[in-house]
PDB file of C-alpha atoms in Angstrom:
ATOM      1  CA  MET A   1      82.791 173.538  34.889  1.00  0.00           C
ATOM      2  CA  ALA A   2      83.407 172.272  38.430  1.00  0.00           C
ATOM      3  CA  ASP A   3      84.844 174.374  41.242  1.00  0.00           C
ATOM      4  CA  ILE A   4      85.958 173.928  44.814  1.00  0.00           C
ATOM      5  CA  THR A   5      83.136 175.201  47.007  1.00  0.00           C
ATOM      6  CA  GLU A   6      84.563 174.193  50.387  1.00  0.00           C
ATOM      7  CA  LEU A   7      87.907 173.207  51.913  1.00  0.00           C
ATOM      8  CA  VAL A   8      88.014 171.578  55.349  1.00  0.00           C
ATOM      9  CA  HIS A   9      90.821 170.248  57.480  1.00  0.00           C
ATOM     10  CA  TYR A  10      90.430 168.294  60.710  1.00  0.00           C
ATOM     11  CA  PRO A  11      93.367 169.110  63.015  1.00  0.00           C
ATOM     12  CA  VAL A  12      92.423 166.371  65.514  1.00  0.00           C
ATOM     13  CA  LYS A  13      91.255 163.108  64.000  1.00  0.00           C
ATOM     14  CA  GLY A  14      87.590 162.526  64.834  1.00  0.00           C
ATOM     15  CA  CYS A  15      86.948 166.055  66.120  1.00  0.00           C
ATOM     16  CA  SER A  16      85.326 169.011  64.368  1.00  0.00           C
ATOM     17  CA  GLY A  17      86.593 170.347  61.075  1.00  0.00           C
ATOM     18  CA  THR A  18      87.813 173.835  60.254  1.00  0.00           C
ATOM     19  CA  ARG A  19      86.717 175.466  57.005  1.00  0.00           C
ATOM     20  CA  VAL A  20      89.480 177.430  55.320  1.00  0.00           C
ATOM     21  CA  PRO A  21      89.389 179.724  52.262  1.00  0.00           C
ATOM     22  CA  ALA A  22      92.730 178.413  50.983  1.00  0.00           C
ATOM     23  CA  ALA A  23      95.255 175.770  51.968  1.00  0.00           C
ATOM     24  CA  ASP A  24      98.587 174.250  51.159  1.00  0.00           C
ATOM     25  CA  LEU A  25      98.233 170.718  49.869  1.00  0.00           C
ATOM     26  CA  THR A  26     101.136 168.653  51.178  1.00  0.00           C
ATOM     27  CA  PRO A  27     101.937 165.046  50.224  1.00  0.00           C
ATOM     28  CA  ALA A  28      99.925 164.025  53.302  1.00  0.00           C
ATOM     29  CA  GLY A  29      96.872 166.167  52.432  1.00  0.00           C
ATOM     30  CA  LEU A  30      95.656 169.618  53.462  1.00  0.00           C
ATOM     31  CA  ARG A  31      98.176 171.134  55.844  1.00  0.00           C
ATOM     32  CA  HIS A  32      97.280 170.351  59.477  1.00  0.00           C
ATOM     33  CA  ASP A  33      94.751 167.669  58.497  1.00  0.00           C
ATOM     34  CA  ARG A  34      94.662 164.876  61.106  1.00  0.00           C
ATOM     35  CA  THR A  35      98.016 165.998  62.526  1.00  0.00           C
ATOM     36  CA  PHE A  36      96.767 165.121  66.015  1.00  0.00           C
ATOM     37  CA  MET A  37      94.912 162.063  67.283  1.00  0.00           C
ATOM     38  CA  VAL A  38      93.212 161.111  70.539  1.00  0.00           C
ATOM     39  CA  VAL A  39      94.067 157.648  71.852  1.00  0.00           C
ATOM     40  CA  THR A  40      93.211 155.466  74.818  1.00  0.00           C
ATOM     41  CA  THR A  41      95.805 154.928  77.518  1.00  0.00           C
ATOM     42  CA  GLU A  42      96.683 151.718  75.640  1.00  0.00           C
ATOM     43  CA  GLY A  43      97.290 153.666  72.422  1.00  0.00           C
ATOM     44  CA  ALA A  44      94.169 152.695  70.434  1.00  0.00           C
ATOM     45  CA  PHE A  45      92.785 155.592  68.410  1.00  0.00           C
ATOM     46  CA  ARG A  46      89.466 157.113  69.413  1.00  0.00           C
ATOM     47  CA  SER A  47      86.791 157.610  66.769  1.00  0.00           C
ATOM     48  CA  GLN A  48      83.244 158.891  66.483  1.00  0.00           C
ATOM     49  CA  ARG A  49      82.304 155.286  65.750  1.00  0.00           C
ATOM     50  CA  VAL A  50      82.562 154.666  69.501  1.00  0.00           C
ATOM     51  CA  ASP A  51      82.879 158.213  70.884  1.00  0.00           C
ATOM     52  CA  PRO A  52      80.397 160.403  68.953  1.00  0.00           C
ATOM     53  CA  ARG A  53      80.990 163.196  71.481  1.00  0.00           C
ATOM     54  CA  MET A  54      84.251 163.881  69.667  1.00  0.00           C
ATOM     55  CA  ALA A  55      82.210 165.820  67.103  1.00  0.00           C
ATOM     56  CA  ARG A  56      81.491 168.463  69.755  1.00  0.00           C
ATOM     57  CA  VAL A  57      85.183 169.217  70.270  1.00  0.00           C
ATOM     58  CA  ARG A  58      85.910 172.341  68.237  1.00  0.00           C
ATOM     59  CA  THR A  59      89.477 172.564  67.045  1.00  0.00           C
ATOM     60  CA  GLY A  60      91.738 175.120  65.454  1.00  0.00           C
ATOM     61  CA  VAL A  61      95.410 175.251  64.631  1.00  0.00           C
ATOM     62  CA  SER A  62      97.733 178.198  64.129  1.00  0.00           C
ATOM     63  CA  ALA A  63      99.049 178.814  60.628  1.00  0.00           C
ATOM     64  CA  ASP A  64     102.490 177.536  61.598  1.00  0.00           C
ATOM     65  CA  GLY A  65     101.051 174.493  63.376  1.00  0.00           C
ATOM     66  CA  ALA A  66     102.716 175.510  66.641  1.00  0.00           C
ATOM     67  CA  HIS A  67      99.506 175.784  68.676  1.00  0.00           C
ATOM     68  CA  LEU A  68      96.276 173.796  68.820  1.00  0.00           C
ATOM     69  CA  SER A  69      93.104 175.296  70.275  1.00  0.00           C
ATOM     70  CA  LEU A  70      90.383 173.119  71.806  1.00  0.00           C
ATOM     71  CA  ALA A  71      86.870 174.021  72.921  1.00  0.00           C
ATOM     72  CA  ALA A  72      83.786 172.123  74.020  1.00  0.00           C
ATOM     73  CA  ASP A  73      80.602 173.115  75.830  1.00  0.00           C
ATOM     74  CA  GLY A  74      81.052 172.922  79.602  1.00  0.00           C
ATOM     75  CA  LEU A  75      84.847 173.014  79.497  1.00  0.00           C
ATOM     76  CA  GLU A  76      87.365 175.811  79.668  1.00  0.00           C
ATOM     77  CA  PRO A  77      88.986 176.318  76.246  1.00  0.00           C
ATOM     78  CA  LEU A  78      92.553 175.089  75.998  1.00  0.00           C
ATOM     79  CA  ARG A  79      95.449 176.278  73.877  1.00  0.00           C
ATOM     80  CA  VAL A  80      98.093 173.589  73.486  1.00  0.00           C
ATOM     81  CA  ALA A  81     101.646 174.210  72.346  1.00  0.00           C
ATOM     82  CA  ALA A  82     102.356 171.445  69.832  1.00  0.00           C
ATOM     83  CA  ASP A  83     105.376 169.458  70.982  1.00  0.00           C
ATOM     84  CA  PRO A  84     107.379 168.065  68.044  1.00  0.00           C
ATOM     85  CA  ASP A  85     109.733 166.429  70.553  1.00  0.00           C
ATOM     86  CA  GLY A  86     107.153 164.786  72.809  1.00  0.00           C
ATOM     87  CA  PRO A  87     107.864 161.258  74.022  1.00  0.00           C
ATOM     88  CA  PRO A  88     107.179 158.683  71.291  1.00  0.00           C
ATOM     89  CA  VAL A  89     104.447 156.143  71.992  1.00  0.00           C
ATOM     90  CA  GLU A  90     102.990 153.276  69.993  1.00  0.00           C
ATOM     91  CA  VAL A  91      99.507 153.984  68.643  1.00  0.00           C
ATOM     92  CA  VAL A  92      97.193 151.603  66.831  1.00  0.00           C
ATOM     93  CA  MET A  93      94.836 152.625  64.039  1.00  0.00           C
ATOM     94  CA  HIS A  94      92.787 150.097  62.087  1.00  0.00           C
ATOM     95  CA  GLY A  95      95.010 147.258  63.227  1.00  0.00           C
ATOM     96  CA  ARG A  96      98.283 148.932  62.241  1.00  0.00           C
ATOM     97  CA  THR A  97     100.890 150.312  64.597  1.00  0.00           C
ATOM     98  CA  TYR A  98     102.375 153.787  64.185  1.00  0.00           C
ATOM     99  CA  THR A  99     104.370 156.185  66.311  1.00  0.00           C
ATOM    100  CA  GLY A 100     102.751 159.222  67.904  1.00  0.00           C
ATOM    101  CA  LEU A 101     104.320 161.957  70.003  1.00  0.00           C
ATOM    102  CA  ASP A 102     102.551 162.395  73.339  1.00  0.00           C
ATOM    103  CA  GLN A 103     101.405 165.986  73.878  1.00  0.00           C
ATOM    104  CA  GLY A 104     101.448 166.049  77.648  1.00  0.00           C
ATOM    105  CA  ASP A 105      99.230 165.712  80.686  1.00  0.00           C
ATOM    106  CA  THR A 106      97.260 168.965  80.303  1.00  0.00           C
ATOM    107  CA  ALA A 107      95.876 167.978  76.892  1.00  0.00           C
ATOM    108  CA  ALA A 108      95.299 164.428  78.130  1.00  0.00           C
ATOM    109  CA  GLU A 109      93.292 165.632  81.122  1.00  0.00           C
ATOM    110  CA  TRP A 110      91.221 167.972  78.926  1.00  0.00           C
ATOM    111  CA  PHE A 111      90.273 165.217  76.481  1.00  0.00           C
ATOM    112  CA  SER A 112      89.637 162.746  79.298  1.00  0.00           C
ATOM    113  CA  GLU A 113      87.071 165.133  80.747  1.00  0.00           C
ATOM    114  CA  ALA A 114      85.575 165.996  77.337  1.00  0.00           C
ATOM    115  CA  LEU A 115      85.060 162.331  76.418  1.00  0.00           C
ATOM    116  CA  GLY A 116      84.451 160.864  79.850  1.00  0.00           C
ATOM    117  CA  ALA A 117      87.239 158.334  79.391  1.00  0.00           C
ATOM    118  CA  ASP A 118      90.981 158.330  80.028  1.00  0.00           C
ATOM    119  CA  SER A 119      92.652 159.658  76.895  1.00  0.00           C
ATOM    120  CA  ARG A 120      95.951 160.978  75.564  1.00  0.00           C
ATOM    121  CA  LEU A 121      96.634 163.369  72.676  1.00  0.00           C
ATOM    122  CA  VAL A 122      99.401 162.501  70.213  1.00  0.00           C
ATOM    123  CA  ARG A 123     100.957 164.342  67.292  1.00  0.00           C
ATOM    124  CA  VAL A 124     102.259 162.879  64.060  1.00  0.00           C
ATOM    125  CA  PRO A 125     106.095 162.828  64.041  1.00  0.00           C
ATOM    126  CA  ASP A 126     107.961 164.951  61.520  1.00  0.00           C
ATOM    127  CA  ASP A 127     109.561 161.761  60.145  1.00  0.00           C
ATOM    128  CA  HIS A 128     106.202 159.953  59.847  1.00  0.00           C
ATOM    129  CA  ASP A 129     106.595 157.614  56.846  1.00  0.00           C
ATOM    130  CA  ARG A 130     103.250 156.017  56.099  1.00  0.00           C
ATOM    131  CA  ARG A 131     102.377 154.408  52.789  1.00  0.00           C
ATOM    132  CA  THR A 132      98.759 154.441  51.637  1.00  0.00           C
ATOM    133  CA  GLY A 133      97.320 152.148  48.998  1.00  0.00           C
ATOM    134  CA  GLY A 134      94.704 152.198  46.294  1.00  0.00           C
ATOM    135  CA  THR A 135      94.992 152.838  42.567  1.00  0.00           C
ATOM    136  CA  THR A 136      97.391 155.720  43.268  1.00  0.00           C
ATOM    137  CA  PRO A 137      99.605 155.142  46.326  1.00  0.00           C
ATOM    138  CA  GLY A 138     100.626 158.017  48.542  1.00  0.00           C
ATOM    139  CA  THR A 139     100.978 159.030  52.163  1.00  0.00           C
ATOM    140  CA  ALA A 140      98.837 160.538  54.922  1.00  0.00           C
ATOM    141  CA  ALA A 141      99.085 161.690  58.523  1.00  0.00           C
ATOM    142  CA  PHE A 142      96.444 160.105  60.811  1.00  0.00           C
ATOM    143  CA  ALA A 143      93.624 160.036  58.216  1.00  0.00           C
ATOM    144  CA  ASP A 144      91.841 156.687  57.988  1.00  0.00           C
ATOM    145  CA  SER A 145      93.490 155.785  54.710  1.00  0.00           C
ATOM    146  CA  THR A 146      94.389 158.317  52.023  1.00  0.00           C
ATOM    147  CA  ALA A 147      95.315 162.000  52.009  1.00  0.00           C
ATOM    148  CA  VAL A 148      92.232 163.665  50.498  1.00  0.00           C
ATOM    149  CA  LEU A 149      88.514 162.900  50.548  1.00  0.00           C
ATOM    150  CA  MET A 150      86.490 164.592  47.819  1.00  0.00           C
ATOM    151  CA  ALA A 151      82.704 164.748  47.556  1.00  0.00           C
ATOM    152  CA  SER A 152      80.358 166.682  45.282  1.00  0.00           C
ATOM    153  CA  LEU A 153      77.208 168.631  46.018  1.00  0.00           C
ATOM    154  CA  SER A 154      75.368 166.768  43.261  1.00  0.00           C
ATOM    155  CA  SER A 155      76.034 163.491  45.089  1.00  0.00           C
ATOM    156  CA  LEU A 156      74.597 164.957  48.279  1.00  0.00           C
ATOM    157  CA  ASP A 157      71.574 166.328  46.401  1.00  0.00           C
ATOM    158  CA  LEU A 158      70.705 162.871  45.047  1.00  0.00           C
ATOM    159  CA  LEU A 159      71.142 161.280  48.458  1.00  0.00           C
ATOM    160  CA  ASN A 160      68.928 163.848  50.146  1.00  0.00           C
ATOM    161  CA  GLU A 161      66.233 163.407  47.492  1.00  0.00           C
ATOM    162  CA  ARG A 162      66.139 159.719  48.358  1.00  0.00           C
ATOM    163  CA  ILE A 163      66.209 160.381  52.099  1.00  0.00           C
ATOM    164  CA  LEU A 164      63.282 162.806  51.770  1.00  0.00           C
ATOM    165  CA  ALA A 165      61.364 160.223  49.713  1.00  0.00           C
ATOM    166  CA  ARG A 166      61.626 157.921  52.748  1.00  0.00           C
ATOM    167  CA  GLY A 167      60.128 160.618  54.942  1.00  0.00           C
ATOM    168  CA  ALA A 168      63.364 161.308  56.806  1.00  0.00           C
ATOM    169  CA  GLU A 169      65.378 164.491  57.294  1.00  0.00           C
ATOM    170  CA  PRO A 170      68.113 165.458  54.789  1.00  0.00           C
ATOM    171  CA  VAL A 171      71.710 165.492  56.004  1.00  0.00           C
ATOM    172  CA  PRO A 172      74.399 168.174  55.571  1.00  0.00           C
ATOM    173  CA  MET A 173      77.719 167.516  53.860  1.00  0.00           C
ATOM    174  CA  ASN A 174      79.616 167.630  57.146  1.00  0.00           C
ATOM    175  CA  ARG A 175      78.222 164.187  58.010  1.00  0.00           C
ATOM    176  CA  PHE A 176      80.764 162.808  55.508  1.00  0.00           C
ATOM    177  CA  ARG A 177      83.737 164.893  56.729  1.00  0.00           C
ATOM    178  CA  PRO A 178      85.247 165.644  53.294  1.00  0.00           C
ATOM    179  CA  ASN A 179      88.360 167.741  52.673  1.00  0.00           C
ATOM    180  CA  VAL A 180      87.299 169.056  49.256  1.00  0.00           C
ATOM    181  CA  VAL A 181      83.682 169.752  48.302  1.00  0.00           C
ATOM    182  CA  VAL A 182      83.010 170.282  44.598  1.00  0.00           C
ATOM    183  CA  SER A 183      80.125 172.072  42.907  1.00  0.00           C
ATOM    184  CA  GLY A 184      79.222 172.197  39.228  1.00  0.00           C
ATOM    185  CA  TRP A 185      79.167 168.525  38.241  1.00  0.00           C
ATOM    186  CA  PRO A 186      75.627 167.880  37.007  1.00  0.00           C
ATOM    187  CA  GLU A 187      75.816 164.106  37.478  1.00  0.00           C
ATOM    188  CA  PRO A 188      75.968 162.696  40.999  1.00  0.00           C
ATOM    189  CA  HIS A 189      79.049 160.723  42.050  1.00  0.00           C
ATOM    190  CA  THR A 190      81.202 162.137  39.251  1.00  0.00           C
ATOM    191  CA  GLU A 191      84.049 162.090  41.779  1.00  0.00           C
ATOM    192  CA  ASP A 192      84.074 158.271  41.424  1.00  0.00           C
ATOM    193  CA  LEU A 193      85.170 158.689  37.802  1.00  0.00           C
ATOM    194  CA  VAL A 194      88.031 161.164  38.298  1.00  0.00           C
ATOM    195  CA  ARG A 195      91.434 159.541  37.864  1.00  0.00           C
ATOM    196  CA  THR A 196      93.712 162.590  37.807  1.00  0.00           C
ATOM    197  CA  ALA A 197      92.898 166.225  38.457  1.00  0.00           C
ATOM    198  CA  ARG A 198      94.499 169.632  38.906  1.00  0.00           C
ATOM    199  CA  LEU A 199      93.192 171.914  41.666  1.00  0.00           C
ATOM    200  CA  GLY A 200      94.992 175.222  41.983  1.00  0.00           C
ATOM    201  CA  THR A 201      98.683 174.386  41.604  1.00  0.00           C
ATOM    202  CA  ALA A 202      98.260 170.879  43.055  1.00  0.00           C
ATOM    203  CA  GLU A 203      97.433 167.536  41.472  1.00  0.00           C
ATOM    204  CA  LEU A 204      95.535 164.509  42.754  1.00  0.00           C
ATOM    205  CA  GLY A 205      95.474 160.860  41.719  1.00  0.00           C
ATOM    206  CA  TYR A 206      92.494 158.586  42.382  1.00  0.00           C
ATOM    207  CA  ALA A 207      92.978 155.949  45.067  1.00  0.00           C
ATOM    208  CA  LYS A 208      89.527 154.417  45.735  1.00  0.00           C
ATOM    209  CA  VAL A 209      85.926 155.116  46.598  1.00  0.00           C
ATOM    210  CA  CYS A 210      85.203 155.897  50.225  1.00  0.00           C
ATOM    211  CA  ILE A 211      83.417 153.056  51.998  1.00  0.00           C
ATOM    212  CA  ARG A 212      81.466 154.555  54.838  1.00  0.00           C
ATOM    213  CA  CYS A 213      81.374 153.421  58.460  1.00  0.00           C
ATOM    214  CA  ALA A 214      78.754 154.551  60.988  1.00  0.00           C
ATOM    215  CA  VAL A 215      80.184 158.068  61.412  1.00  0.00           C
ATOM    216  CA  PRO A 216      77.756 159.689  58.885  1.00  0.00           C
ATOM    217  CA  THR A 217      74.939 158.796  61.295  1.00  0.00           C
ATOM    218  CA  VAL A 218      76.467 161.172  63.885  1.00  0.00           C
ATOM    219  CA  ASP A 219      75.122 164.737  64.056  1.00  0.00           C
ATOM    220  CA  GLN A 220      78.302 166.798  63.782  1.00  0.00           C
ATOM    221  CA  GLU A 221      76.798 169.679  65.758  1.00  0.00           C
ATOM    222  CA  THR A 222      75.455 167.756  68.761  1.00  0.00           C
ATOM    223  CA  GLY A 223      77.723 164.702  68.840  1.00  0.00           C
ATOM    224  CA  GLU A 224      74.691 162.387  68.929  1.00  0.00           C
ATOM    225  CA  LYS A 225      73.914 159.383  66.732  1.00  0.00           C
ATOM    226  CA  ARG A 226      70.929 160.083  64.473  1.00  0.00           C
ATOM    227  CA  GLY A 227      70.848 156.845  62.448  1.00  0.00           C
ATOM    228  CA  PRO A 228      69.843 155.035  60.374  1.00  0.00           C
ATOM    229  CA  GLU A 229      70.197 157.820  57.789  1.00  0.00           C
ATOM    230  CA  PRO A 230      72.084 158.453  55.593  1.00  0.00           C
ATOM    231  CA  ILE A 231      73.454 154.880  55.567  1.00  0.00           C
ATOM    232  CA  ARG A 232      70.020 153.314  55.038  1.00  0.00           C
ATOM    233  CA  SER A 233      69.312 155.301  51.873  1.00  0.00           C
ATOM    234  CA  LEU A 234      72.849 154.861  50.539  1.00  0.00           C
ATOM    235  CA  ALA A 235      72.501 151.095  50.902  1.00  0.00           C
ATOM    236  CA  ALA A 236      69.721 151.107  48.299  1.00  0.00           C
ATOM    237  CA  TYR A 237      71.960 152.328  45.454  1.00  0.00           C
ATOM    238  CA  ARG A 238      75.560 152.706  46.623  1.00  0.00           C
ATOM    239  CA  ARG A 239      76.442 149.243  47.892  1.00  0.00           C
ATOM    240  CA  SER A 240      79.904 148.078  46.868  1.00  0.00           C
ATOM    241  CA  ASP A 241      80.644 144.629  45.482  1.00  0.00           C
ATOM    242  CA  LYS A 242      83.242 144.325  48.256  1.00  0.00           C
ATOM    243  CA  GLY A 243      80.783 145.240  50.999  1.00  0.00           C
ATOM    244  CA  GLY A 244      79.685 148.471  52.607  1.00  0.00           C
ATOM    245  CA  VAL A 245      78.244 151.606  51.054  1.00  0.00           C
ATOM    246  CA  ALA A 246      80.192 154.348  49.283  1.00  0.00           C
ATOM    247  CA  PHE A 247      80.025 158.128  49.311  1.00  0.00           C
ATOM    248  CA  GLY A 248      82.881 160.286  48.052  1.00  0.00           C
ATOM    249  CA  ALA A 249      86.233 159.315  46.597  1.00  0.00           C
ATOM    250  CA  LYS A 250      89.721 159.226  48.083  1.00  0.00           C
ATOM    251  CA  PHE A 251      92.815 160.649  46.426  1.00  0.00           C
ATOM    252  CA  ALA A 252      96.556 160.675  46.864  1.00  0.00           C
ATOM    253  CA  VAL A 253      98.535 163.876  46.339  1.00  0.00           C
ATOM    254  CA  THR A 254     100.691 163.500  43.246  1.00  0.00           C
ATOM    255  CA  ARG A 255     101.858 167.114  43.187  1.00  0.00           C
ATOM    256  CA  PRO A 256     101.807 169.362  46.262  1.00  0.00           C
ATOM    257  CA  GLY A 257     100.659 172.940  45.795  1.00  0.00           C
ATOM    258  CA  THR A 258      98.077 175.452  46.940  1.00  0.00           C
ATOM    259  CA  LEU A 259      94.345 175.492  46.393  1.00  0.00           C
ATOM    260  CA  SER A 260      91.521 177.862  47.233  1.00  0.00           C
ATOM    261  CA  VAL A 261      87.759 177.935  47.359  1.00  0.00           C
ATOM    262  CA  GLY A 262      86.668 178.922  43.848  1.00  0.00           C
ATOM    263  CA  ASP A 263      89.507 177.134  42.063  1.00  0.00           C
ATOM    264  CA  THR A 264      88.520 175.060  39.051  1.00  0.00           C
ATOM    265  CA  VAL A 265      88.687 171.279  39.325  1.00  0.00           C
ATOM    266  CA  ASP A 266      90.415 170.410  36.051  1.00  0.00           C
ATOM    267  CA  VAL A 267      89.994 166.676  35.447  1.00  0.00           C
ATOM    268  CA  THR A 268      92.839 165.446  33.254  1.00  0.00           C
ATOM    269  CA  ALA A 269      91.862 161.764  33.110  1.00  0.00           C
ATOM    270  CA  TRP A 270      88.615 159.880  33.625  1.00  0.00           C
ATOM    271  CA  GLY A 271      87.833 156.249  34.413  1.00  0.00           C
ATOM    272  CA  GLU A 272      84.932 153.919  35.074  1.00  0.00           C
ATOM    273  CA  ALA A 273      83.080 153.509  38.360  1.00  0.00           C
ATOM    274  CA  GLU A 274      84.409 150.599  40.378  1.00  0.00           C
ATOM    275  CA  GLU A 275      82.880 147.841  42.519  1.00  0.00           C
ATOM    276  CA  GLY A 276      79.502 147.707  40.761  1.00  0.00           C
ATOM    277  CA  LEU A 277      78.691 151.297  41.735  1.00  0.00           C
ATOM    278  CA  GLY A 278      78.166 152.523  38.170  1.00  0.00           C
ATOM    279  CA  GLU A 279      75.527 149.917  37.395  1.00  0.00           C
ATOM    280  CA  ARG A 280      73.688 150.493  40.673  1.00  0.00           C
ATOM    281  CA  LEU A 281      73.673 154.259  40.204  1.00  0.00           C
ATOM    282  CA  ALA A 282      72.387 153.917  36.636  1.00  0.00           C
ATOM    283  CA  ALA A 283      69.586 151.645  37.837  1.00  0.00           C
ATOM    284  CA  ALA A 284      68.655 154.091  40.587  1.00  0.00           C
ATOM    285  CA  LEU A 285      68.485 156.987  38.125  1.00  0.00           C
ATOM    286  CA  ALA A 286      66.552 155.073  35.448  1.00  0.00           C
TER     287      ALA A 286
END
């Protein structure tokens, strides 16, 4: 029996996550997840890949989404009134252009000081119409690709065993910035095999495995790069046929609903591991 052990949304893309005991699952993912995004003055999105200090920005959002709170060491906390009618601007994320709503000069000045570079804060428009791909198509706000990232504690346990065997320090789950953390699956990377699942009153459909960038090498507490782990250890047994290393699986929302920590993850259809990952995992466990 597998259960949800943690739910996390990330109100501002690239900044800290907020653990919640329960959440609405909308077509675009956990409510308030990646609703806001920090961009350069040219509209390119900012990421921990280049700006690891983003991890130190602590974020919170009111239940109705009307206010965003921001905090970082050395700065006065800021409470921002979300502006659903802010001026539209073009923003670019992973080579694709979207529309964001500028959230004003006060938020821009705060982030510029926090990151040491001129920045603007944008909000996803209410009429945001983004199509995401994978085995099950869907939509998302400003997440990298799909609406929900799921990872299991058994996957992390295996990874940390291998990291420790190399004489390095284990990593916490927050390095991977998942939305849904699952406990109770005895086999690591079971999330790769889930094709459809019910969680609370919501349903998910598998999109693809999550190919990791350099962000898991960033300490989410200090905002400092700590590489080469966990990417080095993952590369030994989680390398995809298409390139890169995988940890966690991405899902589209096929039925909105509500979910809570402690809810059962009821898998209604299973599949095979993709991109050579099943064979590599089996060899690693042999």
